[in-house]
Amino acid sequence: MSTVTEIMPTYGRLPVSFARGQGACLYDADGNRYLDALAGIAVVGLGHAHPAVTQAIQRQAETLLHTSNLYEIPLQEQLARRLCEISGMENAFFANSGAEANEAALKIARRYGNERGIENPQVIAMDGSFHGRTMATLTATGNRKVHAGFEPLLGGFLRAPYNDVPRVANIAENNNGVVAIFVEPVLGEGGVQIPADDYLLKLREICDDHDWLLILDEVQTGNGRTGRYFAYQHANILPDALTTAKGLGNGVPIGVCLARGPAAETLVAGTHGSTFGGNPLVCAAALAVISELTDGGVIERAAELGKRIINALAKNLDGLNHVRDVRGKGMMIAVELENPCTDLIQKALSKRLLLNVTTDNVLRLLPPLNLTDDEADEIVDIVTSLVREAGS
Ligand SMILES: *Cc1c(COP(=O)(O)O)cnc(C)c1O
């Protein structure tokens, strides 16, 4: 057991630490190799110690780390332009994490409402969602465990079940104060729940009919994770704003809120800010990440690899009574079991595989997007034996 007492115990940590990483592998101080099927929770999409990202960080560290947003930052402008080209958005606000990117998006929604004379603007957020740990984002989060002990929560949120269009349509009929829908394209922490193919399209239509903003939380699903740069690109729609963070810096802390149309005109001088947000170091890293993702065929490869892993797991686990579902989109992959299976985290660790369990009974894989075929097969083999053993 760990005896660390100087760290606030907000995490139950596994008794292992890593000295270095290379690609999809981590090594402890004794040189033991672990296969990383979690990638720092969907952060290290290009794998550990990726040479192009390392070089971008090294060069920028030798040149200029930080100047503040009181001055122009050419690298930030370049990164904003690149993200807008990819997303179809018009401008960007840079923050340092997913929660902070979401704070910017929620502030956009409120200001959008207040500017239109809506006295008590409401944002619809979904059951089972996860949006972060700040007061606004934990309030938006559809999970009582995240709320517990932090009351009073913020006002201004309405709830709907995930993947339930009629309930949102019903709210639309009965509420005048709604200004936005805030939703993940795939629930990440909420158990890798994949909605109906037309879910975002239907939400888009409701937003259009009522002048609401459609705001997507792509903190986890963005940056190639689901096999497209952004997950909404599977659905042929454009949101009014979106956030992303985790995979954008491949380990360097960066978050961004992108917007278009009226949502892009809302945060003007003096209404929002960040000391660190979008500094030269993180922007140089993110630009290198985007080049690798888009020029290197990594996203297409992620789509392919995801299918390979999901199909192999579905085949290997077919017919097992204790397995409820094998599902995924790109490299966001889940095996849902009948019963709680958090013990599998430790069991996987003893087989030198890093993975995660969400919502107690969903084994979750978020590996680097550029695994080799052999690494993908190794993950499949270990997960197959873990899940088989869990049923015996
Ligand atoms: C991880 C996550 C967040 C929070 O990001 P932080 O960087 O931890 O603040 C928000 N939304 C989603 C969908 C996430 O997966």
XYZ file of C-alpha atoms and ligand atoms in Angstrom:
407
model
C 0.000 0.000 0.000
C 1.040 3.535 -0.697
C 1.902 5.564 2.390
C 1.742 8.973 0.734
C 0.044 11.367 3.165
C 1.014 14.773 1.791
C -1.280 14.402 -1.217
C -4.984 15.041 -0.607
C -6.589 11.633 -1.010
C -8.865 12.581 -3.924
C -7.738 9.530 -5.898
C -7.498 5.879 -4.918
C -4.115 5.212 -6.485
C -2.768 1.878 -7.650
C 0.518 0.878 -5.973
C 2.660 1.340 -9.063
C 4.586 4.211 -10.632
C 6.328 4.612 -13.932
C 9.787 5.863 -14.707
C 9.476 6.238 -18.469
C 7.270 5.546 -21.459
C 7.715 4.657 -25.101
C 4.815 4.391 -27.530
C 2.076 2.259 -25.983
C 4.354 1.001 -23.182
C 5.230 2.252 -19.717
C 8.180 0.981 -17.653
C 8.543 0.982 -13.877
C 11.843 1.727 -12.111
C 12.786 -1.971 -12.313
C 12.320 -1.938 -16.087
C 9.087 -3.995 -16.096
C 7.014 -3.316 -19.213
C 3.308 -2.452 -18.964
C 1.042 -2.190 -21.984
C -0.933 1.044 -21.653
C -4.542 0.595 -22.813
C -5.660 3.746 -20.969
C -3.186 6.344 -22.311
C -3.401 8.586 -19.242
C -7.217 8.607 -19.613
C -7.401 9.320 -23.348
C -4.639 11.931 -23.162
C -1.609 10.317 -24.771
C -3.262 9.494 -28.094
C 0.042 9.416 -29.964
C 1.729 7.261 -27.333
C 4.396 8.135 -24.795
C 7.501 10.139 -25.716
C 6.303 10.728 -29.278
C 9.368 12.132 -31.106
C 7.582 14.918 -33.027
C 5.820 16.177 -29.896
C 8.992 15.881 -27.824
C 10.920 17.875 -30.405
C 8.243 20.603 -30.588
C 8.288 20.945 -26.786
C 12.108 20.975 -26.637
C 12.426 23.633 -29.329
C 9.740 25.821 -27.803
C 11.213 25.463 -24.292
C 14.529 26.720 -25.652
C 12.791 29.707 -27.268
C 9.861 31.024 -25.214
C 7.491 29.422 -22.689
C 5.064 32.110 -21.668
C 4.238 35.747 -22.243
C 0.549 35.986 -21.074
C -2.534 36.850 -23.079
C -1.797 40.568 -22.712
C 0.246 40.229 -25.922
C -0.288 38.621 -29.293
C 0.769 34.969 -29.413
C 1.380 33.855 -33.022
C 1.474 30.151 -32.104
C -1.926 30.482 -30.394
C -3.360 32.165 -33.508
C -1.901 29.413 -35.666
C -3.395 26.709 -33.435
C -6.788 28.461 -33.373
C -6.772 28.661 -37.179
C -5.884 24.976 -37.496
C -8.609 23.895 -35.033
C -11.173 26.106 -36.803
C -10.260 24.592 -40.200
C -10.725 21.102 -38.780
C -13.919 21.795 -36.827
C -15.813 24.336 -38.948
C -15.793 26.763 -36.016
C -14.793 30.444 -36.194
C -12.793 31.183 -33.066
C -11.160 29.663 -30.005
C -10.658 30.324 -26.290
C -7.713 28.464 -24.784
C -7.737 27.048 -21.263
C -5.691 24.446 -19.402
C -8.069 21.523 -18.892
C -11.364 20.011 -19.930
C -13.287 21.489 -17.022
C -11.984 24.958 -17.821
C -12.846 24.618 -21.496
C -16.365 23.631 -20.382
C -16.544 26.631 -18.035
C -15.937 28.857 -21.062
C -18.688 27.051 -22.993
C -21.156 27.400 -20.098
C -20.314 31.093 -19.736
C -21.027 31.476 -23.465
C -24.454 29.847 -22.962
C -25.337 32.156 -20.062
C -24.202 35.316 -21.791
C -25.981 34.273 -24.979
C -29.197 34.004 -22.929
C -28.711 37.172 -20.931
C -27.949 39.177 -24.085
C -31.314 38.013 -25.457
C -33.152 39.194 -22.351
C -33.706 35.694 -20.961
C -33.801 36.292 -17.237
C -32.885 32.887 -15.911
C -31.095 31.035 -18.722
C -31.156 27.246 -18.464
C -28.791 24.692 -19.976
C -29.984 21.142 -20.613
C -27.385 18.580 -19.466
C -27.684 14.807 -19.571
C -27.958 12.057 -16.979
C -24.793 9.959 -16.871
C -22.632 12.745 -18.287
C -19.281 13.894 -16.954
C -18.126 17.455 -17.525
C -15.496 18.116 -14.835
C -14.949 18.960 -11.176
C -15.309 22.754 -11.000
C -18.577 24.017 -9.504
C -20.291 24.703 -12.848
C -19.031 21.545 -14.531
C -19.816 19.289 -11.582
C -23.317 20.757 -11.517
C -23.673 19.973 -15.230
C -22.383 16.448 -14.587
C -25.234 13.943 -14.443
C -23.899 11.873 -11.566
C -25.025 12.287 -7.954
C -21.720 10.944 -6.623
C -19.932 13.911 -8.205
C -22.420 16.350 -6.590
C -22.434 14.812 -3.110
C -21.240 17.180 -0.404
C -20.797 20.175 -2.707
C -24.283 21.625 -2.394
C -25.512 24.234 -3.032
C -25.033 23.404 -6.697
C -25.362 26.112 -9.325
C -28.764 26.998 -10.702
C -29.556 27.107 -14.389
C -29.426 23.425 -15.346
C -32.208 21.112 -16.520
C -31.693 17.367 -16.869
C -32.660 14.876 -19.545
C -31.789 11.188 -19.919
C -28.973 10.533 -22.415
C -30.017 9.469 -25.920
C -33.638 10.490 -25.264
C -34.793 12.998 -27.909
C -38.504 13.010 -26.914
C -37.603 14.199 -23.404
C -35.607 17.116 -24.811
C -38.470 17.913 -27.212
C -40.800 17.863 -24.219
C -38.609 20.353 -22.339
C -38.609 22.515 -25.484
C -42.409 22.647 -25.435
C -42.654 23.563 -21.762
C -39.712 25.868 -21.065
C -38.922 29.331 -22.335
C -35.675 29.834 -20.465
C -33.570 27.192 -22.204
C -30.562 28.596 -24.078
C -28.436 25.549 -24.831
C -28.032 21.793 -24.918
C -24.707 20.624 -23.486
C -23.867 17.035 -24.363
C -21.100 14.484 -24.956
C -21.268 12.765 -28.396
C -20.365 9.509 -26.586
C -20.559 9.232 -22.788
C -16.988 8.644 -21.624
C -16.893 8.425 -17.827
C -20.565 7.462 -18.032
C -19.651 4.019 -19.411
C -18.862 4.479 -23.130
C -22.548 4.881 -24.034
C -22.994 5.389 -27.768
C -26.249 7.144 -28.715
C -28.419 6.480 -31.769
C -26.777 7.549 -35.058
C -29.258 10.424 -35.471
C -29.089 11.686 -31.854
C -26.927 14.746 -32.553
C -28.867 15.499 -35.737
C -32.159 15.479 -33.806
C -30.702 17.678 -31.063
C -29.394 20.023 -33.778
C -32.911 20.321 -35.217
C -34.432 21.127 -31.811
C -31.742 23.760 -31.222
C -32.391 25.312 -34.639
C -36.151 25.434 -34.017
C -35.735 27.217 -30.669
C -32.581 29.328 -31.189
C -30.719 27.249 -28.615
C -26.999 26.628 -28.822
C -25.839 23.058 -29.358
C -22.649 22.734 -27.308
C -20.652 19.509 -27.469
C -18.244 18.287 -24.808
C -15.549 16.591 -26.898
C -12.979 16.737 -24.105
C -12.591 12.954 -24.346
C -14.036 12.150 -27.806
C -11.985 14.759 -29.686
C -8.561 14.540 -31.330
C -9.170 11.330 -33.235
C -10.350 9.190 -30.343
C -13.526 7.922 -32.079
C -11.995 7.561 -35.559
C -12.794 11.083 -36.789
C -11.043 14.248 -35.583
C -14.208 15.195 -33.672
C -16.966 12.693 -32.905
C -19.722 14.956 -34.328
C -18.066 14.566 -37.725
C -19.610 11.084 -37.860
C -23.024 12.793 -37.710
C -22.779 15.448 -40.432
C -23.774 18.329 -38.202
C -22.051 21.407 -36.829
C -22.438 22.401 -33.185
C -22.480 26.090 -32.180
C -19.629 25.486 -29.763
C -17.507 22.586 -28.637
C -14.799 21.872 -26.132
C -11.825 19.564 -26.262
C -8.787 18.934 -24.106
C -7.463 15.475 -23.180
C -5.790 14.304 -26.414
C -4.984 17.765 -27.751
C -1.595 18.146 -26.059
C -0.560 14.468 -25.795
C 0.198 15.120 -22.111
C 0.742 18.872 -22.066
C -2.217 20.509 -20.245
C -4.389 22.363 -22.752
C -8.126 22.816 -23.249
C -10.036 24.807 -25.808
C -13.558 26.064 -26.421
C -14.331 26.586 -30.124
C -17.372 28.502 -31.346
C -19.127 29.856 -34.423
C -21.998 32.242 -35.199
C -23.581 34.036 -32.202
C -21.691 31.759 -29.772
C -18.427 33.092 -31.232
C -19.437 36.716 -30.508
C -20.343 36.248 -26.871
C -17.087 36.351 -24.910
C -15.698 39.834 -25.572
C -12.901 41.775 -23.865
C -13.115 41.616 -20.086
C -15.647 38.755 -19.900
C -13.298 35.788 -19.551
C -9.622 34.973 -19.275
C -6.797 32.663 -18.306
C -3.236 33.482 -17.284
C -1.719 30.307 -18.699
C -4.257 29.485 -21.419
C -2.754 29.005 -24.884
C 0.823 29.886 -24.002
C 3.556 29.285 -26.604
C 4.693 25.976 -25.061
C 1.325 24.197 -25.081
C 0.394 25.606 -28.486
C 3.630 24.332 -30.036
C 2.900 20.890 -28.572
C -0.734 20.882 -29.761
C 0.272 21.980 -33.280
C 2.683 19.033 -33.443
C -0.070 16.691 -32.183
C -2.525 17.926 -34.831
C 0.053 17.507 -37.624
C 0.741 13.941 -36.548
C -2.955 13.117 -36.225
C -4.030 14.600 -39.539
C -0.979 14.152 -41.828
C 0.135 10.783 -40.523
C -3.079 8.819 -41.128
C -3.339 8.194 -37.378
C -7.082 8.887 -37.198
C -7.927 6.484 -40.046
C -5.696 3.933 -38.343
C -7.587 4.484 -35.050
C -10.892 3.774 -36.787
C -9.456 0.547 -38.232
C -7.731 -0.586 -35.035
C -10.863 0.106 -33.010
C -12.890 -2.179 -35.267
C -10.185 -4.838 -35.071
C -10.184 -4.787 -31.250
C -13.978 -4.585 -30.863
C -14.606 -7.397 -33.386
C -11.976 -9.642 -31.803
C -13.335 -9.061 -28.292
C -16.926 -9.600 -29.445
C -15.888 -12.885 -31.038
C -13.789 -14.082 -28.077
C -16.428 -13.178 -25.489
C -19.454 -14.322 -27.476
C -21.913 -16.451 -25.528
C -20.526 -15.667 -22.056
C -23.429 -15.153 -19.654
C -21.649 -12.575 -17.521
C -20.843 -10.336 -20.536
C -23.627 -7.907 -21.380
C -22.094 -6.022 -24.296
C -18.927 -5.302 -26.255
C -19.050 -1.894 -27.923
C -17.045 1.109 -28.967
C -16.412 3.878 -31.433
C -12.875 4.083 -32.772
C -10.503 3.671 -29.845
C -13.132 4.276 -27.150
C -13.883 0.662 -26.286
C -15.948 -1.037 -23.589
C -16.839 -4.486 -22.316
C -19.930 -4.233 -20.124
C -20.322 -7.015 -17.554
C -23.396 -8.102 -15.589
C -21.718 -7.405 -12.245
C -19.319 -4.856 -10.741
C -15.785 -5.580 -11.937
C -13.507 -2.939 -10.434
C -11.275 -5.818 -9.254
C -10.244 -6.282 -12.887
C -8.121 -3.131 -12.721
C -5.750 -4.761 -10.220
C -5.916 -8.124 -12.006
C -5.007 -6.453 -15.301
C -2.144 -4.661 -13.568
C -0.712 -8.001 -12.425
C -0.821 -9.057 -16.102
C 0.975 -5.793 -16.874
C -1.944 -4.213 -18.695
C -3.315 -0.764 -17.769
C -7.045 -0.321 -18.214
C -9.960 1.270 -16.414
C -13.448 0.473 -15.127
C -16.266 3.056 -15.217
C -19.768 2.959 -13.737
C -18.637 -0.121 -11.705
C -19.301 -2.729 -14.417
C -17.840 -1.314 -17.638
C -14.284 -2.290 -18.496
C -12.932 0.581 -20.569
C -10.044 0.724 -23.033
C -8.667 4.045 -24.307
C -5.350 3.005 -25.854
C -3.003 5.171 -27.914
C -4.425 5.629 -31.428
C -1.281 4.350 -33.159
C -0.872 0.882 -31.624
C 0.857 -1.784 -33.688
C -1.274 -4.756 -34.731
C 0.684 -6.892 -32.256
C -0.047 -4.508 -29.396
C -3.744 -4.445 -30.313
C -3.809 -8.252 -30.325
C -1.950 -8.381 -27.013
C -4.612 -6.125 -25.450
C -7.356 -8.358 -26.868
C -5.676 -11.523 -25.513
C -5.211 -10.188 -21.982
C -8.707 -8.648 -21.795
C -10.215 -11.873 -23.103
C -8.532 -13.964 -20.404
C -9.391 -11.416 -17.670
C -13.064 -11.365 -18.638
C -13.223 -15.163 -19.022
C -11.663 -15.597 -15.571
C -14.126 -13.074 -14.107
C -16.987 -15.364 -15.103
C -15.564 -18.591 -13.701
C -12.179 14.283 -18.535
C -13.395 14.992 -18.968
C -13.678 16.297 -18.522
C -12.826 17.013 -17.494
O -11.549 17.275 -17.964
P -10.417 17.757 -16.932
O -9.231 18.036 -17.819
O -10.175 16.631 -15.976
O -10.919 18.958 -16.243
C -14.794 16.923 -19.046
N -15.591 16.320 -19.929
C -15.353 15.068 -20.379
C -16.272 14.456 -21.377
C -14.258 14.353 -19.901
O -14.040 13.104 -20.321
